[in-house]
Amino acid sequence: MDLVLAAAMCAHDETSAGVLCTALRNVCYNHEEEEEKQQTSTTTISNHAANKTRIGEAGGVALVLAAMRDHETNARVQEMACATLRNLADNHPENARRIGEAGGVAVVLAAMRAHETNAHVQEHACGALRSMADNHPEN
């Protein structure tokens, strides 16, 4: 996830995104000088066990999926959103359930169809589907 996705998520529904967007902003703005750190830090925040729970409980899954729906043609948003969903679902059954119940499988598949020639979208989408499916037969 990078600044494009974070901004899309915050712009979509700032009230329910409060906790998530505040965390994302803090991570991003603490590394303003180094763009590489901005991109990797915001992805890393969703790959920490306690943050996975906090993001899921704060409505982060719904916001990521909303950003994907609102920005279907933006390959970078799709790529980073899929990477974030992968991280949120990986070894976190509750987030995998949240993603599935919110229609996440269909949204990720739509991203794959819309960006079929973009290897990065395909890679992160496949990873997201794998993390959603692991130990979660409903997905």
PDB file of C-alpha atoms in Angstrom:
ATOM      1  CA  MET A   1       0.000   0.000   0.000  1.00  0.00           C
ATOM      2  CA  ASP A   2       1.332   3.476  -0.790  1.00  0.00           C
ATOM      3  CA  LEU A   3       0.243   7.094  -0.515  1.00  0.00           C
ATOM      4  CA  VAL A   4      -2.133   6.770  -3.486  1.00  0.00           C
ATOM      5  CA  LEU A   5      -4.087   4.017  -1.759  1.00  0.00           C
ATOM      6  CA  ALA A   6      -3.921   5.679   1.651  1.00  0.00           C
ATOM      7  CA  ALA A   7      -5.293   8.915   0.188  1.00  0.00           C
ATOM      8  CA  ALA A   8      -8.036   7.036  -1.676  1.00  0.00           C
ATOM      9  CA  MET A   9      -9.017   5.225   1.507  1.00  0.00           C
ATOM     10  CA  CYS A  10      -9.084   8.393   3.590  1.00  0.00           C
ATOM     11  CA  ALA A  11     -10.973  10.363   0.956  1.00  0.00           C
ATOM     12  CA  HIS A  12     -13.576   7.613   0.617  1.00  0.00           C
ATOM     13  CA  ASP A  13     -14.810   7.620   4.213  1.00  0.00           C
ATOM     14  CA  GLU A  14     -12.719   9.648   6.620  1.00  0.00           C
ATOM     15  CA  THR A  15     -15.003   9.146   9.621  1.00  0.00           C
ATOM     16  CA  SER A  16     -14.799   5.355   9.781  1.00  0.00           C
ATOM     17  CA  ALA A  17     -11.206   5.401   8.545  1.00  0.00           C
ATOM     18  CA  GLY A  18      -9.940   7.469  11.453  1.00  0.00           C
ATOM     19  CA  VAL A  19      -7.709   4.936  13.163  1.00  0.00           C
ATOM     20  CA  LEU A  20      -6.416   3.396   9.964  1.00  0.00           C
ATOM     21  CA  CYS A  21      -5.760   6.657   8.145  1.00  0.00           C
ATOM     22  CA  THR A  22      -4.085   8.234  11.156  1.00  0.00           C
ATOM     23  CA  ALA A  23      -1.701   5.291  11.365  1.00  0.00           C
ATOM     24  CA  LEU A  24      -1.029   5.402   7.639  1.00  0.00           C
ATOM     25  CA  ARG A  25      -0.441   9.143   7.671  1.00  0.00           C
ATOM     26  CA  ASN A  26       1.978   8.872  10.591  1.00  0.00           C
ATOM     27  CA  VAL A  27       3.960   6.137   8.906  1.00  0.00           C
ATOM     28  CA  CYS A  28       4.043   8.031   5.608  1.00  0.00           C
ATOM     29  CA  TYR A  29       4.892  11.462   6.915  1.00  0.00           C
ATOM     30  CA  ASN A  30       7.624  10.176   9.190  1.00  0.00           C
ATOM     31  CA  HIS A  31       9.494   9.163   6.030  1.00  0.00           C
ATOM     32  CA  GLU A  32       8.733  12.090   3.701  1.00  0.00           C
ATOM     33  CA  GLU A  33      12.323  12.339   2.506  1.00  0.00           C
ATOM     34  CA  GLU A  34      12.539   8.783   1.237  1.00  0.00           C
ATOM     35  CA  GLU A  35       9.813   7.684  -1.170  1.00  0.00           C
ATOM     36  CA  GLU A  36      10.931   4.057  -0.983  1.00  0.00           C
ATOM     37  CA  LYS A  37      10.312   4.017   2.761  1.00  0.00           C
ATOM     38  CA  GLN A  38       6.854   5.520   2.261  1.00  0.00           C
ATOM     39  CA  GLN A  39       5.831   2.655   0.020  1.00  0.00           C
ATOM     40  CA  THR A  40       7.350  -0.151   2.092  1.00  0.00           C
ATOM     41  CA  SER A  41       6.334   1.275   5.471  1.00  0.00           C
ATOM     42  CA  THR A  42       2.653   1.486   4.644  1.00  0.00           C
ATOM     43  CA  THR A  43       2.658  -2.090   3.360  1.00  0.00           C
ATOM     44  CA  THR A  44       4.546  -3.242   6.455  1.00  0.00           C
ATOM     45  CA  ILE A  45       2.010  -1.701   8.835  1.00  0.00           C
ATOM     46  CA  SER A  46      -0.566  -4.246   7.660  1.00  0.00           C
ATOM     47  CA  ASN A  47       1.893  -7.131   8.109  1.00  0.00           C
ATOM     48  CA  HIS A  48       2.275  -6.768  11.911  1.00  0.00           C
ATOM     49  CA  ALA A  49       0.035  -9.079  13.973  1.00  0.00           C
ATOM     50  CA  ALA A  50      -1.394  -6.446  16.334  1.00  0.00           C
ATOM     51  CA  ASN A  51      -1.885  -3.967  13.498  1.00  0.00           C
ATOM     52  CA  LYS A  52      -3.749  -6.592  11.464  1.00  0.00           C
ATOM     53  CA  THR A  53      -6.269  -6.869  14.267  1.00  0.00           C
ATOM     54  CA  ARG A  54      -6.518  -3.108  14.785  1.00  0.00           C
ATOM     55  CA  ILE A  55      -6.954  -2.429  11.068  1.00  0.00           C
ATOM     56  CA  GLY A  56      -9.587  -5.146  10.747  1.00  0.00           C
ATOM     57  CA  GLU A  57     -11.515  -3.922  13.786  1.00  0.00           C
ATOM     58  CA  ALA A  58     -11.335  -0.294  12.589  1.00  0.00           C
ATOM     59  CA  GLY A  59     -13.015  -1.134   9.281  1.00  0.00           C
ATOM     60  CA  GLY A  60      -9.829  -1.199   7.232  1.00  0.00           C
ATOM     61  CA  VAL A  61     -10.915  -4.169   5.113  1.00  0.00           C
ATOM     62  CA  ALA A  62     -14.046  -2.355   3.955  1.00  0.00           C
ATOM     63  CA  LEU A  63     -12.016   0.766   3.162  1.00  0.00           C
ATOM     64  CA  VAL A  64      -9.432  -1.122   1.121  1.00  0.00           C
ATOM     65  CA  LEU A  65     -12.205  -2.820  -0.853  1.00  0.00           C
ATOM     66  CA  ALA A  66     -13.989   0.513  -1.340  1.00  0.00           C
ATOM     67  CA  ALA A  67     -10.777   2.053  -2.671  1.00  0.00           C
ATOM     68  CA  MET A  68     -10.468  -0.849  -5.112  1.00  0.00           C
ATOM     69  CA  ARG A  69     -14.064  -0.383  -6.279  1.00  0.00           C
ATOM     70  CA  ASP A  70     -13.706   3.394  -6.557  1.00  0.00           C
ATOM     71  CA  HIS A  71     -10.406   3.236  -8.464  1.00  0.00           C
ATOM     72  CA  GLU A  72     -10.867   0.179 -10.689  1.00  0.00           C
ATOM     73  CA  THR A  73      -8.759   1.588 -13.519  1.00  0.00           C
ATOM     74  CA  ASN A  74      -5.796   2.609 -11.348  1.00  0.00           C
ATOM     75  CA  ALA A  75      -3.387  -0.326 -11.501  1.00  0.00           C
ATOM     76  CA  ARG A  76      -1.227   1.016  -8.660  1.00  0.00           C
ATOM     77  CA  VAL A  77      -4.204   1.227  -6.288  1.00  0.00           C
ATOM     78  CA  GLN A  78      -5.242  -2.299  -7.278  1.00  0.00           C
ATOM     79  CA  GLU A  79      -1.718  -3.634  -6.798  1.00  0.00           C
ATOM     80  CA  MET A  80      -1.179  -2.090  -3.390  1.00  0.00           C
ATOM     81  CA  ALA A  81      -4.707  -2.904  -2.207  1.00  0.00           C
ATOM     82  CA  CYS A  82      -4.203  -6.554  -3.147  1.00  0.00           C
ATOM     83  CA  ALA A  83      -0.875  -6.559  -1.288  1.00  0.00           C
ATOM     84  CA  THR A  84      -2.593  -5.062   1.744  1.00  0.00           C
ATOM     85  CA  LEU A  85      -5.414  -7.627   1.639  1.00  0.00           C
ATOM     86  CA  ARG A  86      -2.809 -10.376   1.377  1.00  0.00           C
ATOM     87  CA  ASN A  87      -1.018  -9.058   4.452  1.00  0.00           C
ATOM     88  CA  LEU A  88      -4.222  -8.547   6.430  1.00  0.00           C
ATOM     89  CA  ALA A  89      -5.498 -12.080   5.700  1.00  0.00           C
ATOM     90  CA  ASP A  90      -2.188 -13.917   6.076  1.00  0.00           C
ATOM     91  CA  ASN A  91      -2.381 -16.059   9.245  1.00  0.00           C
ATOM     92  CA  HIS A  92      -5.349 -13.974  10.447  1.00  0.00           C
ATOM     93  CA  PRO A  93      -8.590 -15.985  10.121  1.00  0.00           C
ATOM     94  CA  GLU A  94     -10.779 -13.134  11.347  1.00  0.00           C
ATOM     95  CA  ASN A  95      -9.532 -10.761   8.644  1.00  0.00           C
ATOM     96  CA  ALA A  96      -9.825 -13.513   6.023  1.00  0.00           C
ATOM     97  CA  ARG A  97     -13.462 -13.905   7.123  1.00  0.00           C
ATOM     98  CA  ARG A  98     -14.014 -10.130   7.002  1.00  0.00           C
ATOM     99  CA  ILE A  99     -12.568  -9.930   3.492  1.00  0.00           C
ATOM    100  CA  GLY A 100     -14.683 -12.834   2.256  1.00  0.00           C
ATOM    101  CA  GLU A 101     -17.895 -11.522   3.792  1.00  0.00           C
ATOM    102  CA  ALA A 102     -17.268  -8.061   2.315  1.00  0.00           C
ATOM    103  CA  GLY A 103     -16.995  -9.475  -1.211  1.00  0.00           C
ATOM    104  CA  GLY A 104     -13.212  -9.313  -1.338  1.00  0.00           C
ATOM    105  CA  VAL A 105     -12.754 -12.405  -3.473  1.00  0.00           C
ATOM    106  CA  ALA A 106     -14.886 -10.909  -6.251  1.00  0.00           C
ATOM    107  CA  VAL A 107     -13.125  -7.533  -5.983  1.00  0.00           C
ATOM    108  CA  VAL A 108      -9.670  -9.130  -6.268  1.00  0.00           C
ATOM    109  CA  LEU A 109     -10.803 -11.223  -9.235  1.00  0.00           C
ATOM    110  CA  ALA A 110     -12.174  -8.065 -10.876  1.00  0.00           C
ATOM    111  CA  ALA A 111      -8.772  -6.404 -10.412  1.00  0.00           C
ATOM    112  CA  MET A 112      -7.108  -9.373 -12.098  1.00  0.00           C
ATOM    113  CA  ARG A 113      -9.506  -9.143 -15.048  1.00  0.00           C
ATOM    114  CA  ALA A 114      -9.178  -5.355 -15.372  1.00  0.00           C
ATOM    115  CA  HIS A 115      -5.370  -5.448 -15.263  1.00  0.00           C
ATOM    116  CA  GLU A 116      -4.618  -8.789 -16.877  1.00  0.00           C
ATOM    117  CA  THR A 117      -1.368  -7.574 -18.464  1.00  0.00           C
ATOM    118  CA  ASN A 118       0.002  -5.961 -15.288  1.00  0.00           C
ATOM    119  CA  ALA A 119       2.295  -8.492 -13.646  1.00  0.00           C
ATOM    120  CA  HIS A 120       2.366  -6.626 -10.334  1.00  0.00           C
ATOM    121  CA  VAL A 121      -1.420  -6.614  -9.991  1.00  0.00           C
ATOM    122  CA  GLN A 122      -1.520 -10.302 -10.931  1.00  0.00           C
ATOM    123  CA  GLU A 123       1.203 -11.204  -8.433  1.00  0.00           C
ATOM    124  CA  HIS A 124      -0.370  -9.389  -5.491  1.00  0.00           C
ATOM    125  CA  ALA A 125      -3.879 -10.521  -6.402  1.00  0.00           C
ATOM    126  CA  CYS A 126      -2.758 -14.164  -6.454  1.00  0.00           C
ATOM    127  CA  GLY A 127      -1.091 -13.646  -3.086  1.00  0.00           C
ATOM    128  CA  ALA A 128      -4.257 -12.075  -1.690  1.00  0.00           C
ATOM    129  CA  LEU A 129      -6.395 -14.975  -2.901  1.00  0.00           C
ATOM    130  CA  ARG A 130      -3.950 -17.466  -1.408  1.00  0.00           C
ATOM    131  CA  SER A 131      -3.951 -15.721   1.982  1.00  0.00           C
ATOM    132  CA  MET A 132      -7.738 -15.451   1.947  1.00  0.00           C
ATOM    133  CA  ALA A 133      -8.131 -19.147   1.137  1.00  0.00           C
ATOM    134  CA  ASP A 134      -5.541 -20.590   3.530  1.00  0.00           C
ATOM    135  CA  ASN A 135      -7.356 -22.204   6.445  1.00  0.00           C
ATOM    136  CA  HIS A 136     -10.610 -20.518   5.391  1.00  0.00           C
ATOM    137  CA  PRO A 137     -12.684 -22.892   3.225  1.00  0.00           C
ATOM    138  CA  GLU A 138     -15.540 -20.398   2.822  1.00  0.00           C
ATOM    139  CA  ASN A 139     -13.294 -18.165   0.711  1.00  0.00           C
TER     140      ASN A 139
END
